[in-house]
Amino acid sequence: QVTLVESGGGLVQAGGSLRLSCAASGISLRFNFMGWYRQAPGKQRDLVARIGIGGSTNYADSVKGRFTISRDNAKNAVYLQMNSLKPEDTAVYYCNGNLFTNDYWGQGTQVTVSS
């Protein structure tokens, strides 16, 4: 049973920072890609940032320059450093691990940014 567990969400004022962490268990292989998605109420789940096993990254335009994704392949973990947070960053953030044709998801962690 593959499990992804997120941590680090919470309530922060606009301009503040949070760091999300996600650790995988139940799998010995390294994910091809790991990433973070977010879903605000009434909206679809969208990609925030993704990182390949070699370290290549891509970001949503709305977070470029503010968020940084990183991973620890030895721990099969992924992190998201979020700076200069804005109220529009408020959402449930989901960790994702991709291995070939399989996608695995965490349960989500709430990030709320107050104005």
Coordinates of C-alpha atoms in Angstrom, one line a residue:
Q1 CA 0.0 0.0 0.0
V2 CA 1.6 3.2 -1.2
T3 CA 0.9 6.2 1.2
L4 CA 1.8 9.8 0.8
V5 CA 1.5 11.9 3.9
E6 CA 1.6 15.7 3.8
S7 CA 2.4 18.1 6.7
G8 CA 3.1 21.8 7.2
G9 CA -0.1 23.4 6.2
G10 CA -1.8 26.1 8.3
L11 CA -2.9 29.6 8.7
V12 CA -0.6 32.5 7.8
Q13 CA -0.9 36.2 7.0
A14 CA -0.4 37.5 3.6
G15 CA 3.3 37.9 2.9
G16 CA 4.3 35.1 5.2
S17 CA 5.8 31.7 4.5
L18 CA 5.0 28.0 4.9
R19 CA 6.9 24.9 4.1
L20 CA 5.0 21.8 3.1
S21 CA 6.5 18.3 3.4
C22 CA 5.4 15.0 1.9
A23 CA 6.8 11.6 2.7
A24 CA 6.0 8.4 0.8
S25 CA 5.9 4.9 2.3
G26 CA 5.1 1.5 1.0
I27 CA 7.1 1.8 -2.1
S28 CA 10.8 0.9 -2.8
L29 CA 11.0 2.6 -6.2
R30 CA 11.7 6.3 -6.6
F31 CA 8.9 8.3 -8.2
N32 CA 9.6 9.6 -11.7
F33 CA 7.9 12.8 -10.7
M34 CA 6.8 14.3 -7.4
G35 CA 4.7 17.4 -7.2
W36 CA 2.2 19.6 -5.5
Y37 CA -1.3 20.4 -6.6
R38 CA -3.9 22.6 -5.0
Q39 CA -7.7 22.9 -5.1
A40 CA -9.6 25.9 -3.9
P41 CA -13.4 25.5 -3.1
G42 CA -15.4 25.2 -6.2
K43 CA -12.4 25.0 -8.5
Q44 CA -10.5 22.2 -10.2
R45 CA -7.3 20.7 -8.8
D46 CA -4.3 22.4 -10.5
L47 CA -0.6 21.8 -10.7
V48 CA 1.5 24.1 -8.4
A49 CA 5.0 22.6 -9.0
R50 CA 6.6 19.4 -10.1
I51 CA 10.1 18.0 -9.9
G52 CA 11.6 15.1 -11.8
I53 CA 13.9 12.5 -10.3
G54 CA 16.8 14.3 -11.9
G55 CA 15.8 17.6 -10.4
S56 CA 14.1 19.3 -13.3
T57 CA 11.3 21.5 -12.2
N58 CA 8.2 23.3 -13.5
Y59 CA 5.9 25.7 -11.8
A60 CA 2.6 27.3 -12.3
D61 CA 3.0 30.9 -13.5
S62 CA 1.1 32.2 -10.5
V63 CA 3.8 30.8 -8.1
K64 CA 7.0 31.4 -10.0
G65 CA 9.5 33.3 -8.0
R66 CA 7.6 32.7 -4.7
F67 CA 7.5 28.9 -4.4
T68 CA 10.4 26.4 -4.5
I69 CA 10.0 22.7 -4.9
S70 CA 12.7 20.2 -3.8
R71 CA 12.9 16.5 -3.2
D72 CA 15.0 14.0 -1.3
N73 CA 15.2 10.9 -3.4
A74 CA 16.7 8.8 -0.6
K75 CA 13.6 9.5 1.5
N76 CA 11.2 9.6 -1.4
A77 CA 10.0 12.9 -0.1
V78 CA 9.1 16.2 -1.6
Y79 CA 8.9 19.7 -0.2
L80 CA 7.4 23.0 -1.1
Q81 CA 8.7 26.2 0.3
M82 CA 6.1 28.9 -0.1
N83 CA 7.1 32.6 0.4
S84 CA 5.3 35.8 -0.1
L85 CA 2.0 34.0 0.3
K86 CA -1.2 35.7 -1.1
P87 CA -4.8 35.1 -0.1
E88 CA -5.3 33.6 -3.6
D89 CA -2.9 30.8 -2.5
T90 CA -5.6 29.5 -0.1
A91 CA -6.4 26.0 -1.0
V92 CA -6.0 22.3 -0.1
Y93 CA -2.6 21.3 -1.2
Y94 CA -2.1 17.7 -2.4
C95 CA 1.1 15.8 -2.8
N96 CA 1.5 13.6 -5.9
G97 CA 3.9 10.9 -6.8
N98 CA 4.0 9.6 -10.4
L99 CA 5.5 6.3 -11.3
F100 CA 5.1 5.4 -15.0
T101 CA 1.3 5.3 -15.5
N102 CA 0.4 5.3 -11.8
D103 CA -0.4 8.4 -9.8
Y104 CA -0.5 8.4 -6.0
W105 CA -2.0 11.1 -3.9
G106 CA -1.8 12.3 -0.3
Q107 CA -4.9 13.3 1.7
G108 CA -4.2 17.0 1.4
T109 CA -3.3 19.7 3.8
Q110 CA -5.1 23.0 4.2
V111 CA -3.2 26.3 3.5
T112 CA -5.1 29.5 4.4
V113 CA -3.7 32.9 3.8
S114 CA -5.4 35.8 5.5
S115 CA -5.3 39.3 4.1

